[in-house]
Amino acid sequence: KNEVEQSPQNLTAQEGEFITINCSYSVGISALHWLQQHPGGGIVSLFMLSSGKKKHGRLIATINIQEKHSSLHITASHPRDSAVYICAVPLSQGAQKLVFGQGTRLTINP
Amino acid sequence: ETGVTQSPTHLIKTRGQQVTLRCSSQSGHNTVSWYQQALGQGPQFIFQYYREEENGRGNFPPRFSGLQFPNYSSELNVNALELDDSALYLCASSFSGNYGYTFGSGTRLTVV
């Protein structure tokens, strides 16, 4: 079993739909990251959160530390949101060894 | 403030050759981590450099080595390339004790 599991692995939706991507982890953490990777390969950091909820534009990330679970939501999805979304967890306090989920490939059709 | 720059963007090498990949960290960052991402997989931690010293290593053989320079830029060297080394290599920089990471766009290495 992977230390960081994401679901679903692939998700196709129509423009405008509400999207949810889930991340469960088994390692102890102090913060969880949501990242976005476009086909070119570069990774953009979307959120870093250790409790509660964060919102940026149409993106919302939530985390439940007790349940070791986080979700990334996209409201009013748009084709430009099509990308791979990855959650990542640092293994220990201060460590930069991130353990990544396998990613969720999101495709938004017009 | 500049971001993280990786070079080259693409590279094709022959099995058995050696390769050097480069990463310039974001201004103000003193720590660089390298990751290998095989096709369809999440990135895997290779190693981390902090103030020119290796500060943590993943499950990669010794033919993967690195350097960090006084300006905190970094190199990843891979000797005796194997076909399975074909992947996207990502570096990420941050300031020690700060969980904010900046990732580069990666170097796509193809070994033939």
Short mmCIF file of C-alpha atoms in Angstrom, two decimals:
data_model
loop_
_atom_site.label_atom_id
_atom_site.label_comp_id
_atom_site.label_asym_id
_atom_site.label_seq_id
_atom_site.Cartn_x
_atom_site.Cartn_y
_atom_site.Cartn_z
CA LYS A 1 0.00 0.00 0.00
CA ASN A 2 1.36 3.41 -0.99
CA GLU A 3 1.97 5.95 1.74
CA VAL A 4 -0.05 8.52 -0.22
CA GLU A 5 -3.07 7.37 -2.20
CA GLN A 6 -5.16 9.48 -4.54
CA SER A 7 -8.54 8.84 -6.08
CA PRO A 8 -9.69 8.77 -8.74
CA GLN A 9 -6.66 8.14 -10.95
CA ASN A 10 -8.46 9.55 -13.97
CA LEU A 11 -11.42 11.91 -14.09
CA THR A 12 -13.25 13.28 -17.12
CA ALA A 13 -15.98 15.88 -16.67
CA GLN A 14 -17.91 18.51 -18.60
CA GLU A 15 -17.15 22.18 -18.31
CA GLY A 16 -18.91 23.71 -15.32
CA GLU A 17 -19.00 20.58 -13.20
CA PHE A 18 -17.87 20.51 -9.57
CA ILE A 19 -14.72 18.39 -9.23
CA THR A 20 -13.42 16.54 -6.17
CA ILE A 21 -10.08 14.78 -5.92
CA ASN A 22 -9.22 12.85 -2.78
CA CYS A 23 -5.94 12.10 -1.03
CA SER A 24 -5.36 9.70 1.86
CA TYR A 25 -2.03 9.27 3.56
CA SER A 26 -0.56 6.94 6.15
CA VAL A 27 2.57 8.85 7.16
CA GLY A 28 2.70 11.48 9.87
CA ILE A 29 2.80 15.01 8.54
CA SER A 30 2.65 18.63 9.52
CA ALA A 31 1.51 19.94 6.14
CA LEU A 32 0.09 18.54 2.91
CA HIS A 33 0.66 19.95 -0.55
CA TRP A 34 -1.57 20.04 -3.59
CA LEU A 35 0.31 20.46 -6.85
CA GLN A 36 -0.69 20.88 -10.46
CA GLN A 37 1.28 19.44 -13.36
CA HIS A 38 0.56 20.37 -16.96
CA PRO A 39 1.58 18.21 -19.95
CA GLY A 40 4.86 20.12 -20.30
CA GLY A 41 5.93 18.64 -16.97
CA GLY A 42 6.45 21.67 -14.74
CA ILE A 43 4.83 21.53 -11.32
CA VAL A 44 3.01 24.44 -9.73
CA SER A 45 2.30 24.50 -6.02
CA LEU A 46 -1.41 25.17 -5.45
CA PHE A 47 -1.82 24.82 -1.70
CA MET A 48 0.05 23.95 1.43
CA LEU A 49 -2.25 23.25 4.34
CA SER A 50 -2.01 21.78 7.80
CA SER A 51 -5.57 22.24 9.01
CA GLY A 52 -9.02 23.31 7.95
CA LYS A 53 -9.59 24.76 4.52
CA LYS A 54 -7.93 27.07 2.01
CA LYS A 55 -9.47 28.76 -1.01
CA HIS A 56 -7.86 30.34 -4.04
CA GLY A 57 -10.17 31.41 -6.79
CA ARG A 58 -12.17 28.37 -7.90
CA LEU A 59 -9.93 25.98 -6.01
CA ILE A 60 -10.66 24.82 -2.48
CA ALA A 61 -8.53 22.43 -0.43
CA THR A 62 -9.59 20.81 2.83
CA ILE A 63 -7.76 18.56 5.24
CA ASN A 64 -8.77 16.35 8.16
CA ILE A 65 -5.63 15.58 10.14
CA GLN A 66 -7.33 13.01 12.39
CA GLU A 67 -8.61 11.02 9.42
CA LYS A 68 -5.42 11.63 7.38
CA HIS A 69 -7.47 12.75 4.41
CA SER A 70 -7.50 15.78 2.16
CA SER A 71 -9.67 16.85 -0.76
CA LEU A 72 -9.16 19.28 -3.61
CA HIS A 73 -12.29 20.80 -5.10
CA ILE A 74 -12.68 22.78 -8.30
CA THR A 75 -15.85 24.79 -8.76
CA ALA A 76 -17.19 25.78 -12.20
CA SER A 77 -14.52 23.66 -13.90
CA HIS A 78 -13.02 24.87 -17.18
CA PRO A 79 -11.00 23.10 -19.91
CA ARG A 80 -7.90 25.00 -18.79
CA ASP A 81 -8.15 23.13 -15.47
CA SER A 82 -7.18 19.96 -17.36
CA ALA A 83 -3.94 18.75 -15.78
CA VAL A 84 -2.57 16.17 -13.38
CA TYR A 85 -3.23 17.02 -9.74
CA ILE A 86 -0.86 15.58 -7.19
CA CYS A 87 -0.92 15.57 -3.41
CA ALA A 88 2.36 15.32 -1.53
CA VAL A 89 3.30 14.87 2.09
CA PRO A 90 6.59 15.67 3.86
CA LEU A 91 7.79 12.68 5.85
CA SER A 92 8.85 14.51 8.98
CA GLN A 93 9.06 17.92 10.58
CA GLY A 94 11.32 20.15 8.54
CA ALA A 95 12.12 17.43 6.04
CA GLN A 96 11.81 18.20 2.40
CA LYS A 97 11.50 14.61 1.36
CA LEU A 98 8.09 14.80 -0.18
CA VAL A 99 6.17 11.61 -0.76
CA PHE A 100 3.85 12.02 -3.71
CA GLY A 101 0.59 10.42 -4.65
CA GLN A 102 0.38 8.90 -8.10
CA GLY A 103 -1.63 11.85 -9.39
CA THR A 104 -5.14 12.34 -10.74
CA ARG A 105 -5.42 13.09 -14.44
CA LEU A 106 -8.28 15.55 -14.88
CA THR A 107 -9.80 16.27 -18.28
CA ILE A 108 -12.50 18.92 -18.61
CA ASN A 109 -14.37 18.80 -21.90
CA PRO A 110 -15.98 21.95 -23.32
CA GLU B 1 12.23 37.24 -7.79
CA THR B 2 13.28 34.50 -10.20
CA GLY B 3 11.88 31.00 -10.03
CA VAL B 4 13.64 27.68 -10.37
CA THR B 5 15.33 27.09 -13.71
CA GLN B 6 16.37 23.68 -14.98
CA SER B 7 18.57 22.89 -17.94
CA PRO B 8 18.48 21.35 -20.39
CA THR B 9 14.75 20.90 -20.97
CA HIS B 10 15.19 17.77 -23.04
CA LEU B 11 18.08 15.36 -23.45
CA ILE B 12 18.70 12.11 -25.27
CA LYS B 13 21.55 9.88 -24.13
CA THR B 14 22.80 6.40 -24.96
CA ARG B 15 22.84 3.58 -22.43
CA GLY B 16 26.12 3.60 -20.48
CA GLN B 17 26.76 7.31 -20.92
CA GLN B 18 26.86 9.91 -18.16
CA VAL B 19 24.61 12.95 -17.81
CA THR B 20 24.59 16.17 -15.79
CA LEU B 21 21.38 18.06 -15.12
CA ARG B 22 21.36 21.56 -13.67
CA CYS B 23 19.04 23.49 -11.39
CA SER B 24 19.21 27.10 -10.27
CA SER B 25 17.30 27.66 -7.06
CA GLN B 26 14.93 30.52 -6.41
CA SER B 27 16.52 33.63 -4.97
CA GLY B 28 16.66 33.36 -1.18
CA HIS B 29 16.35 29.58 -1.14
CA ASN B 30 19.19 27.47 0.28
CA THR B 31 17.84 23.94 -0.16
CA VAL B 32 17.39 21.94 -3.34
CA SER B 33 15.69 18.57 -3.72
CA TRP B 34 15.75 16.35 -6.79
CA TYR B 35 12.96 14.03 -7.89
CA GLN B 36 12.59 11.43 -10.63
CA GLN B 37 9.20 11.06 -12.27
CA ALA B 38 8.65 8.07 -14.51
CA LEU B 39 5.85 8.25 -17.04
CA GLY B 40 2.46 7.98 -15.38
CA GLN B 41 3.91 7.95 -11.87
CA GLY B 42 4.31 10.45 -9.07
CA PRO B 43 7.76 11.92 -8.46
CA GLN B 44 10.21 9.92 -6.34
CA PHE B 45 12.70 11.60 -4.01
CA ILE B 46 16.33 11.22 -5.11
CA PHE B 47 18.19 13.44 -2.64
CA GLN B 48 18.29 16.85 -1.03
CA TYR B 49 21.10 19.37 -0.66
CA TYR B 50 21.26 21.94 2.09
CA ARG B 51 24.14 24.42 2.28
CA GLU B 52 26.25 22.35 -0.11
CA GLU B 53 25.87 19.08 1.82
CA GLU B 54 23.68 16.08 0.98
CA ASN B 55 20.90 16.10 3.55
CA GLY B 56 18.78 13.05 2.87
CA ARG B 57 18.65 10.47 0.12
CA GLY B 58 15.96 8.27 -1.36
CA ASN B 59 16.27 4.72 -2.65
CA PHE B 60 18.56 5.44 -5.59
CA PRO B 61 21.91 3.77 -6.37
CA PRO B 62 25.26 5.56 -5.91
CA ARG B 63 25.52 6.25 -9.64
CA PHE B 64 23.05 9.06 -8.88
CA SER B 65 25.10 11.82 -7.31
CA GLY B 66 24.81 15.54 -6.83
CA LEU B 67 26.41 18.80 -5.93
CA GLN B 68 25.28 22.09 -4.53
CA PHE B 69 27.29 25.23 -5.16
CA PRO B 70 27.84 28.29 -2.94
CA ASN B 71 25.10 30.13 -4.83
CA TYR B 72 22.79 27.19 -3.94
CA SER B 73 22.40 26.04 -7.52
CA SER B 74 22.69 22.29 -7.91
CA GLU B 75 23.65 19.52 -10.29
CA LEU B 76 22.38 15.97 -10.60
CA ASN B 77 24.82 13.52 -12.15
CA VAL B 78 23.89 10.06 -13.35
CA ASN B 79 26.60 7.62 -14.42
CA ALA B 80 26.27 4.43 -16.47
CA LEU B 81 22.83 5.35 -17.74
CA GLU B 82 20.24 2.62 -17.98
CA LEU B 83 17.07 2.54 -20.07
CA ASP B 84 14.98 2.79 -16.87
CA ASP B 85 16.60 6.14 -16.09
CA SER B 86 14.40 7.65 -18.78
CA ALA B 87 12.16 10.03 -16.86
CA LEU B 88 11.35 13.63 -16.03
CA TYR B 89 13.80 14.98 -13.46
CA LEU B 90 12.44 17.74 -11.27
CA CYS B 91 14.18 19.96 -8.78
CA ALA B 92 12.52 22.00 -6.08
CA SER B 93 14.01 24.72 -3.91
CA SER B 94 12.98 26.19 -0.60
CA PHE B 95 14.36 27.98 2.42
CA SER B 96 15.24 25.64 5.29
CA GLY B 97 12.46 25.32 7.83
CA ASN B 98 9.95 26.68 5.37
CA TYR B 99 7.61 24.29 3.63
CA GLY B 100 7.06 26.53 0.63
CA TYR B 101 8.50 24.83 -2.43
CA THR B 102 9.17 26.16 -5.89
CA PHE B 103 9.49 23.54 -8.60
CA GLY B 104 11.33 23.77 -11.87
CA SER B 105 9.83 22.72 -15.18
CA GLY B 106 11.97 19.62 -15.29
CA THR B 107 14.44 17.96 -17.61
CA ARG B 108 13.08 15.13 -19.71
CA LEU B 109 15.82 12.52 -20.12
CA THR B 110 15.49 9.77 -22.68
CA VAL B 111 18.00 6.91 -22.62
CA VAL B 112 18.18 4.86 -25.80
#
